[in-house]
């Protein structure tokens, strides 16, 4: 079992399977807030993070003065945009907000050293399910890497508070669990994810969930599939492809998931350039493999990198990469960097 990190009261830190009850966690979380607080919930927007932020906002209703959900990344994937639009979820881009307007900040579904913009912020609470990192602290910490989704954790908080989620909130949480556990195929999910999923099943609007899932591609993005099919290189059960400049990093995820369905590919590594950054997406089956560790080993020295056993991501400013002057990053460059760490 992966190590947890929980700090719910009086600097009492637990790093193993915790005996803290859901009610104890809830009370520990509530204890750090005051009625006059203006709270900022910070997420890297994806279905699990968005749904979890909705749940946390509901948990803080009537207990603080205001709650705002802020995110740094542009939401480009149509699934996610459809979710936000259909459920009318109020979100704000982080760069449009003034940090001095918020007395408390919470980081959800991430940790302070996952993104450069998070490293510049001080958080009062961190709730996550990714592997525990170091070099930061908060008054309240609840990190449970064995959970498949933070949405599952938030359902436990809601139930501990005696709050039945609305149809909109239940639909978001249901979709969040479904996406982050990859329809319950990820190895790091546990019974708690199934229990929460079954609870939400009776409340969520399943027709809306299907709409989110089916809305995936813009017609203009089909060209990336042509590039990927022409450019992909396969060796020793690994598929490598660099797509060049992309309009959104989300297309890299879609392409990686597409190639991950190919029977002969044990590893899929897809990269592309967005703005001044190289973004690399890793996929594998997680059997005697660890995408998060490979991402960190290969690109961790250049920028944020990591993830789960089956899926990971790395981002690096182009100027940090070991390239000669005027040298472009290509599929061959990707292969060279990866094969230094995997034989």
Tab-separated table of C-alpha atoms in Angstrom:
chain	number	residue	atom	x	y	z
A	1	UNK	CA	0.000	0.000	0.000
A	2	UNK	CA	1.293	3.465	-0.891
A	3	UNK	CA	2.071	5.749	2.023
A	4	UNK	CA	-0.515	8.314	3.001
A	5	UNK	CA	0.139	11.710	4.496
A	6	UNK	CA	-2.509	13.024	6.859
A	7	UNK	CA	-2.349	16.008	9.192
A	8	UNK	CA	-5.798	16.773	10.492
A	9	UNK	CA	-5.230	18.361	13.901
A	10	UNK	CA	-2.485	19.757	16.141
A	11	UNK	CA	0.334	18.760	13.779
A	12	UNK	CA	-0.545	15.096	14.339
A	13	UNK	CA	0.985	13.499	11.235
A	14	UNK	CA	0.071	10.010	10.007
A	15	UNK	CA	1.976	8.359	7.166
A	16	UNK	CA	0.418	4.890	7.136
A	17	UNK	CA	-3.086	3.491	6.759
A	18	UNK	CA	-4.843	5.951	9.015
A	19	UNK	CA	-7.307	5.278	11.788
A	20	UNK	CA	-8.697	8.776	11.298
A	21	UNK	CA	-12.433	8.553	10.734
A	22	UNK	CA	-14.252	10.463	8.016
A	23	UNK	CA	-15.848	12.616	10.710
A	24	UNK	CA	-12.443	13.390	12.264
A	25	UNK	CA	-11.084	14.471	8.882
A	26	UNK	CA	-14.156	16.616	8.238
A	27	UNK	CA	-13.899	18.348	11.614
A	28	UNK	CA	-10.171	18.861	11.127
A	29	UNK	CA	-10.853	20.509	7.774
A	30	UNK	CA	-13.651	22.711	9.081
A	31	UNK	CA	-11.509	23.764	12.057
A	32	UNK	CA	-9.058	25.755	9.925
A	33	UNK	CA	-11.763	28.106	8.616
A	34	UNK	CA	-13.561	31.083	10.094
A	35	UNK	CA	-16.879	32.613	9.121
A	36	UNK	CA	-15.136	35.722	7.747
A	37	UNK	CA	-12.820	33.769	5.391
A	38	UNK	CA	-12.767	34.300	1.651
A	39	UNK	CA	-11.585	30.921	0.378
A	40	UNK	CA	-9.818	30.121	-2.882
A	41	UNK	CA	-9.927	26.510	-4.063
A	42	UNK	CA	-7.079	25.906	-6.513
A	43	UNK	CA	-7.171	23.065	-9.037
A	44	UNK	CA	-5.555	21.954	-12.256
A	45	UNK	CA	-8.855	21.598	-14.053
A	46	UNK	CA	-9.861	18.069	-15.016
A	47	UNK	CA	-13.098	16.181	-14.234
A	48	UNK	CA	-11.916	14.787	-10.884
A	49	UNK	CA	-10.502	18.123	-9.716
A	50	UNK	CA	-13.536	20.129	-10.898
A	51	UNK	CA	-15.996	17.758	-9.230
A	52	UNK	CA	-13.953	17.718	-6.013
A	53	UNK	CA	-13.880	21.514	-5.963
A	54	UNK	CA	-17.669	21.596	-6.337
A	55	UNK	CA	-17.985	19.218	-3.385
A	56	UNK	CA	-15.576	21.233	-1.235
A	57	UNK	CA	-17.441	24.436	-2.059
A	58	UNK	CA	-20.640	22.738	-0.884
A	59	UNK	CA	-18.924	21.591	2.330
A	60	UNK	CA	-17.876	25.174	3.084
A	61	UNK	CA	-21.271	26.704	2.306
A	62	UNK	CA	-22.552	28.838	5.196
A	63	UNK	CA	-19.271	28.273	7.058
A	64	UNK	CA	-17.175	30.928	5.292
A	65	UNK	CA	-17.881	34.276	3.651
A	66	UNK	CA	-17.154	33.199	0.073
A	67	UNK	CA	-15.631	30.379	-1.992
A	68	UNK	CA	-13.996	30.788	-5.408
A	69	UNK	CA	-12.628	27.996	-7.613
A	70	UNK	CA	-9.515	29.014	-9.573
A	71	UNK	CA	-7.486	27.089	-12.148
A	72	UNK	CA	-4.313	27.933	-14.122
A	73	UNK	CA	-4.708	25.710	-17.192
A	74	UNK	CA	-6.889	26.507	-20.171
A	75	UNK	CA	-9.747	24.014	-20.406
A	76	UNK	CA	-9.652	22.803	-23.979
A	77	UNK	CA	-10.883	19.204	-23.934
A	78	UNK	CA	-14.453	19.134	-25.161
A	79	UNK	CA	-15.446	16.537	-22.539
A	80	UNK	CA	-14.401	18.909	-19.776
A	81	UNK	CA	-15.883	21.991	-21.415
A	82	UNK	CA	-19.172	20.169	-21.865
A	83	UNK	CA	-19.127	19.156	-18.198
A	84	UNK	CA	-18.497	22.741	-17.054
A	85	UNK	CA	-21.102	24.230	-19.426
A	86	UNK	CA	-23.874	21.672	-18.852
A	87	UNK	CA	-23.509	21.739	-15.058
A	88	UNK	CA	-22.993	25.538	-15.021
A	89	UNK	CA	-19.904	25.252	-12.812
A	90	UNK	CA	-18.484	28.669	-11.813
A	91	UNK	CA	-14.714	28.637	-12.414
A	92	UNK	CA	-12.182	31.466	-12.625
A	93	UNK	CA	-8.794	31.558	-14.357
A	94	UNK	CA	-6.128	31.861	-11.678
A	95	UNK	CA	-4.247	34.709	-13.366
A	96	UNK	CA	-7.368	36.911	-13.235
A	97	UNK	CA	-7.593	36.645	-9.435
A	98	UNK	CA	-5.766	38.723	-6.836
A	99	UNK	CA	-4.295	36.432	-4.181
A	100	UNK	CA	-4.564	39.139	-1.508
A	101	UNK	CA	-8.355	38.900	-1.757
A	102	UNK	CA	-8.317	35.423	-0.201
A	103	UNK	CA	-7.613	34.677	3.453
A	104	UNK	CA	-7.457	30.893	2.953
A	105	UNK	CA	-6.317	28.747	0.023
A	106	UNK	CA	-6.900	25.047	-0.606
A	107	UNK	CA	-5.132	22.897	-3.204
A	108	UNK	CA	-7.213	19.991	-4.528
A	109	UNK	CA	-6.163	16.953	-6.584
A	110	UNK	CA	-2.583	18.203	-6.700
A	111	UNK	CA	0.386	19.141	-4.513
A	112	UNK	CA	2.338	22.415	-4.305
A	113	UNK	CA	5.331	21.195	-6.305
A	114	UNK	CA	3.260	19.714	-9.147
A	115	UNK	CA	3.113	23.035	-11.035
A	116	UNK	CA	5.378	26.067	-10.956
A	117	UNK	CA	2.446	28.415	-10.256
A	118	UNK	CA	1.480	26.321	-7.221
A	119	UNK	CA	5.008	26.529	-5.814
A	120	UNK	CA	4.612	30.303	-5.498
A	121	UNK	CA	1.513	29.942	-3.327
A	122	UNK	CA	1.009	29.061	0.345
A	123	UNK	CA	-1.860	26.672	1.009
A	124	UNK	CA	-3.798	26.165	4.239
A	125	UNK	CA	-5.048	22.753	3.103
A	126	UNK	CA	-4.006	20.139	0.554
A	127	UNK	CA	-6.266	17.221	-0.411
A	128	UNK	CA	-4.959	14.801	-3.040
A	129	UNK	CA	-4.530	11.181	-4.147
A	130	UNK	CA	-1.232	11.357	-6.033
A	131	UNK	CA	1.990	9.939	-4.557
A	132	UNK	CA	3.194	12.004	-1.609
A	133	UNK	CA	5.828	14.647	-2.368
A	134	UNK	CA	8.009	16.663	-0.007
A	135	UNK	CA	9.275	20.200	0.464
A	136	UNK	CA	5.990	21.850	1.475
A	137	UNK	CA	3.540	21.995	4.382
A	138	UNK	CA	-0.034	22.996	5.212
A	139	UNK	CA	-2.205	23.211	8.309
A	140	UNK	CA	-4.476	20.444	6.982
A	141	UNK	CA	-3.247	17.611	4.749
A	142	UNK	CA	-5.168	14.607	3.449
A	143	UNK	CA	-3.265	12.630	0.807
A	144	UNK	CA	-4.423	9.092	0.107
A	145	UNK	CA	-2.588	7.654	-2.933
A	146	UNK	CA	-4.449	4.351	-2.728
A	147	UNK	CA	-7.673	6.117	-3.744
A	148	UNK	CA	-8.452	6.152	-7.457
A	149	UNK	CA	-10.008	9.614	-7.360
A	150	UNK	CA	-10.216	12.631	-5.066
A	151	UNK	CA	-13.930	12.631	-5.912
A	152	UNK	CA	-14.236	9.425	-3.875
A	153	UNK	CA	-12.547	11.135	-0.939
A	154	UNK	CA	-14.922	14.091	-1.244
A	155	UNK	CA	-17.967	11.805	-1.203
A	156	UNK	CA	-16.737	10.531	2.166
A	157	UNK	CA	-16.484	14.120	3.424
A	158	UNK	CA	-20.026	14.885	2.204
A	159	UNK	CA	-21.475	11.801	3.829
A	160	UNK	CA	-19.636	12.541	7.079
A	161	UNK	CA	-21.256	15.993	7.005
A	162	UNK	CA	-24.694	14.475	6.397
A	163	UNK	CA	-24.952	16.263	3.038
A	164	UNK	CA	-26.716	14.521	0.158
A	165	UNK	CA	-25.253	15.874	-3.103
A	166	UNK	CA	-27.534	17.546	-5.614
A	167	UNK	CA	-28.019	15.867	-8.998
A	168	UNK	CA	-25.475	18.257	-10.552
A	169	UNK	CA	-22.858	17.606	-7.869
A	170	UNK	CA	-23.453	13.842	-7.912
A	171	UNK	CA	-23.166	13.819	-11.711
A	172	UNK	CA	-19.842	15.667	-11.550
A	173	UNK	CA	-18.467	13.368	-8.819
A	174	UNK	CA	-19.677	10.248	-10.648
A	175	UNK	CA	-17.895	11.388	-13.804
A	176	UNK	CA	-14.802	12.343	-11.806
A	177	UNK	CA	-14.525	8.866	-10.295
A	178	UNK	CA	-15.217	7.233	-13.658
A	179	UNK	CA	-12.522	9.219	-15.465
A	180	UNK	CA	-9.787	9.028	-12.849
A	181	UNK	CA	-10.215	5.294	-12.241
A	182	UNK	CA	-10.456	4.748	-16.022
A	183	UNK	CA	-13.769	2.962	-15.561
A	184	UNK	CA	-12.347	1.043	-12.582
A	185	UNK	CA	-9.425	-0.356	-14.533
A	186	UNK	CA	-6.678	1.495	-12.646
A	187	UNK	CA	-4.766	-0.538	-10.120
A	188	UNK	CA	-4.608	2.170	-7.455
A	189	UNK	CA	-8.374	2.254	-6.885
A	190	UNK	CA	-9.796	0.518	-3.837
A	191	UNK	CA	-13.126	-0.554	-2.375
A	192	UNK	CA	-13.864	3.024	-1.280
A	193	UNK	CA	-14.004	4.119	-4.928
A	194	UNK	CA	-16.562	1.398	-5.684
A	195	UNK	CA	-18.654	2.294	-2.640
A	196	UNK	CA	-18.711	5.980	-3.590
A	197	UNK	CA	-19.449	5.166	-7.220
A	198	UNK	CA	-22.415	2.967	-6.226
A	199	UNK	CA	-23.734	5.685	-3.889
A	200	UNK	CA	-23.540	8.309	-6.645
A	201	UNK	CA	-25.095	5.977	-9.236
A	202	UNK	CA	-28.512	6.430	-7.646
A	203	UNK	CA	-28.335	10.237	-7.746
A	204	UNK	CA	-26.329	11.214	-10.852
A	205	UNK	CA	-27.813	11.991	-14.263
A	206	UNK	CA	-26.283	9.163	-16.317
A	207	UNK	CA	-27.476	10.645	-19.617
A	208	UNK	CA	-25.383	13.734	-18.936
A	209	UNK	CA	-22.385	11.565	-18.061
A	210	UNK	CA	-22.683	9.807	-21.431
A	211	UNK	CA	-22.834	13.214	-23.125
A	212	UNK	CA	-19.575	14.234	-21.408
A	213	UNK	CA	-17.883	11.010	-22.500
A	214	UNK	CA	-18.964	11.166	-26.135
A	215	UNK	CA	-17.990	14.804	-26.710
A	216	UNK	CA	-14.258	14.481	-27.289
A	217	UNK	CA	-12.917	15.838	-30.570
A	218	UNK	CA	-13.147	18.943	-32.692
A	219	UNK	CA	-13.098	18.355	-36.416
A	220	UNK	CA	-9.981	20.542	-36.700
A	221	UNK	CA	-8.120	18.177	-34.346
A	222	UNK	CA	-8.455	15.158	-36.627
A	223	UNK	CA	-5.281	16.300	-38.409
A	224	UNK	CA	-3.249	15.351	-35.338
A	225	UNK	CA	-4.252	11.720	-35.833
A	226	UNK	CA	-2.837	11.819	-39.361
A	227	UNK	CA	0.399	13.295	-38.031
A	228	UNK	CA	0.557	10.724	-35.245
A	229	UNK	CA	-0.077	7.760	-37.554
A	230	UNK	CA	2.582	8.969	-39.986
A	231	UNK	CA	5.131	9.872	-37.317
A	232	UNK	CA	4.805	7.053	-34.756
A	233	UNK	CA	7.918	4.934	-34.203
A	234	UNK	CA	7.686	1.537	-32.514
A	235	UNK	CA	10.484	-0.366	-30.811
A	236	UNK	CA	10.500	-3.143	-28.182
A	237	UNK	CA	6.789	-2.776	-27.548
A	238	UNK	CA	7.036	0.985	-27.098
A	239	UNK	CA	5.340	3.615	-29.262
A	240	UNK	CA	6.912	7.064	-29.533
A	241	UNK	CA	5.499	10.067	-31.343
A	242	UNK	CA	6.200	13.792	-31.293
A	243	UNK	CA	3.382	15.877	-32.747
A	244	UNK	CA	5.227	19.197	-33.001
A	245	UNK	CA	3.242	22.290	-32.097
A	246	UNK	CA	-0.249	21.633	-30.748
A	247	UNK	CA	-3.159	23.941	-30.026
A	248	UNK	CA	-3.811	22.214	-26.706
A	249	UNK	CA	-1.896	19.611	-24.660
A	250	UNK	CA	-5.161	17.700	-24.312
A	251	UNK	CA	-4.798	16.342	-27.852
A	252	UNK	CA	-1.615	14.624	-26.646
A	253	UNK	CA	-3.665	12.785	-24.025
A	254	UNK	CA	-6.238	11.751	-26.634
A	255	UNK	CA	-3.525	10.472	-29.003
A	256	UNK	CA	-1.727	8.648	-26.177
A	257	UNK	CA	-4.956	6.948	-25.085
A	258	UNK	CA	-5.652	6.043	-28.721
A	259	UNK	CA	-2.277	4.324	-29.171
A	260	UNK	CA	-2.603	2.695	-25.757
A	261	UNK	CA	-5.400	0.577	-27.246
A	262	UNK	CA	-3.020	-1.027	-29.732
A	263	UNK	CA	-2.325	-4.623	-28.733
A	264	UNK	CA	1.432	-4.609	-29.354
A	265	UNK	CA	2.225	-1.391	-27.432
A	266	UNK	CA	3.227	-1.855	-23.779
A	267	UNK	CA	4.361	1.761	-23.506
A	268	UNK	CA	3.082	4.880	-25.253
A	269	UNK	CA	4.987	8.168	-25.041
A	270	UNK	CA	3.504	11.155	-26.894
A	271	UNK	CA	4.977	14.646	-26.888
A	272	UNK	CA	4.180	18.034	-28.345
A	273	UNK	CA	5.051	21.693	-27.983
A	274	UNK	CA	2.479	24.050	-26.512
A	275	UNK	CA	3.609	27.643	-26.231
A	276	UNK	CA	7.190	27.544	-24.997
A	277	UNK	CA	6.828	24.192	-23.247
A	278	UNK	CA	7.354	20.586	-24.205
A	279	UNK	CA	4.529	18.413	-22.849
A	280	UNK	CA	5.008	14.636	-22.683
A	281	UNK	CA	2.246	12.108	-21.941
A	282	UNK	CA	3.104	8.602	-20.719
A	283	UNK	CA	0.835	5.555	-20.828
A	284	UNK	CA	1.469	1.899	-19.948
A	285	UNK	CA	-0.348	-1.065	-18.419
A	286	UNK	CA	1.266	-0.575	-14.999
A	287	UNK	CA	2.359	-4.223	-14.826
A	288	UNK	CA	5.983	-4.148	-13.668
A	289	UNK	CA	6.076	-0.661	-15.127
A	290	UNK	CA	5.693	2.777	-13.606
A	291	UNK	CA	4.859	5.697	-15.873
A	292	UNK	CA	5.206	8.230	-13.058
A	293	UNK	CA	8.720	7.095	-12.205
A	294	UNK	CA	9.789	7.082	-15.860
A	295	UNK	CA	8.386	10.585	-16.395
A	296	UNK	CA	10.261	11.866	-13.347
A	297	UNK	CA	13.511	10.089	-14.257
A	298	UNK	CA	13.441	11.330	-17.849
A	299	UNK	CA	12.146	14.877	-17.522
A	300	UNK	CA	12.147	15.684	-13.793
A	301	UNK	CA	15.378	17.669	-14.053
A	302	UNK	CA	13.851	19.910	-16.704
A	303	UNK	CA	10.469	20.683	-15.093
A	304	UNK	CA	7.434	19.184	-13.313
A	305	UNK	CA	7.062	15.442	-14.009
A	306	UNK	CA	5.274	12.509	-12.410
A	307	UNK	CA	1.972	10.698	-12.072
A	308	UNK	CA	0.591	7.227	-11.513
A	309	UNK	CA	1.879	3.776	-12.495
A	310	UNK	CA	-0.324	3.669	-15.603
A	311	UNK	CA	-0.402	7.337	-16.611
A	312	UNK	CA	1.946	10.284	-16.188
A	313	UNK	CA	2.856	13.681	-17.561
A	314	UNK	CA	5.900	15.908	-17.847
A	315	UNK	CA	6.203	19.580	-18.770
A	316	UNK	CA	9.425	21.381	-19.506
A	317	UNK	CA	10.306	24.819	-20.854
A	318	UNK	CA	12.020	24.295	-24.197
A	319	UNK	CA	15.007	26.325	-22.997
A	320	UNK	CA	15.656	23.699	-20.283
A	321	UNK	CA	15.993	20.798	-22.712
A	322	UNK	CA	19.411	19.440	-23.787
A	323	UNK	CA	19.155	20.692	-27.372
A	324	UNK	CA	21.797	22.300	-29.532
A	325	UNK	CA	21.195	25.829	-30.788
A	326	UNK	CA	18.379	25.881	-33.372
A	327	UNK	CA	17.855	22.123	-32.912
A	328	UNK	CA	14.199	21.086	-33.006
A	329	UNK	CA	12.688	18.480	-30.728
A	330	UNK	CA	11.628	15.427	-32.777
A	331	UNK	CA	10.413	11.885	-32.269
A	332	UNK	CA	14.071	10.772	-32.448
A	333	UNK	CA	14.920	13.202	-29.631
A	334	UNK	CA	12.072	11.762	-27.579
A	335	UNK	CA	13.336	8.214	-28.164
A	336	UNK	CA	16.883	9.204	-27.216
A	337	UNK	CA	15.811	10.755	-23.910
A	338	UNK	CA	13.487	7.889	-22.975
A	339	UNK	CA	15.901	5.083	-23.827
A	340	UNK	CA	18.486	6.557	-21.446
A	341	UNK	CA	16.183	5.432	-18.649
A	342	UNK	CA	14.436	2.363	-20.060
A	343	UNK	CA	16.084	-0.470	-21.960
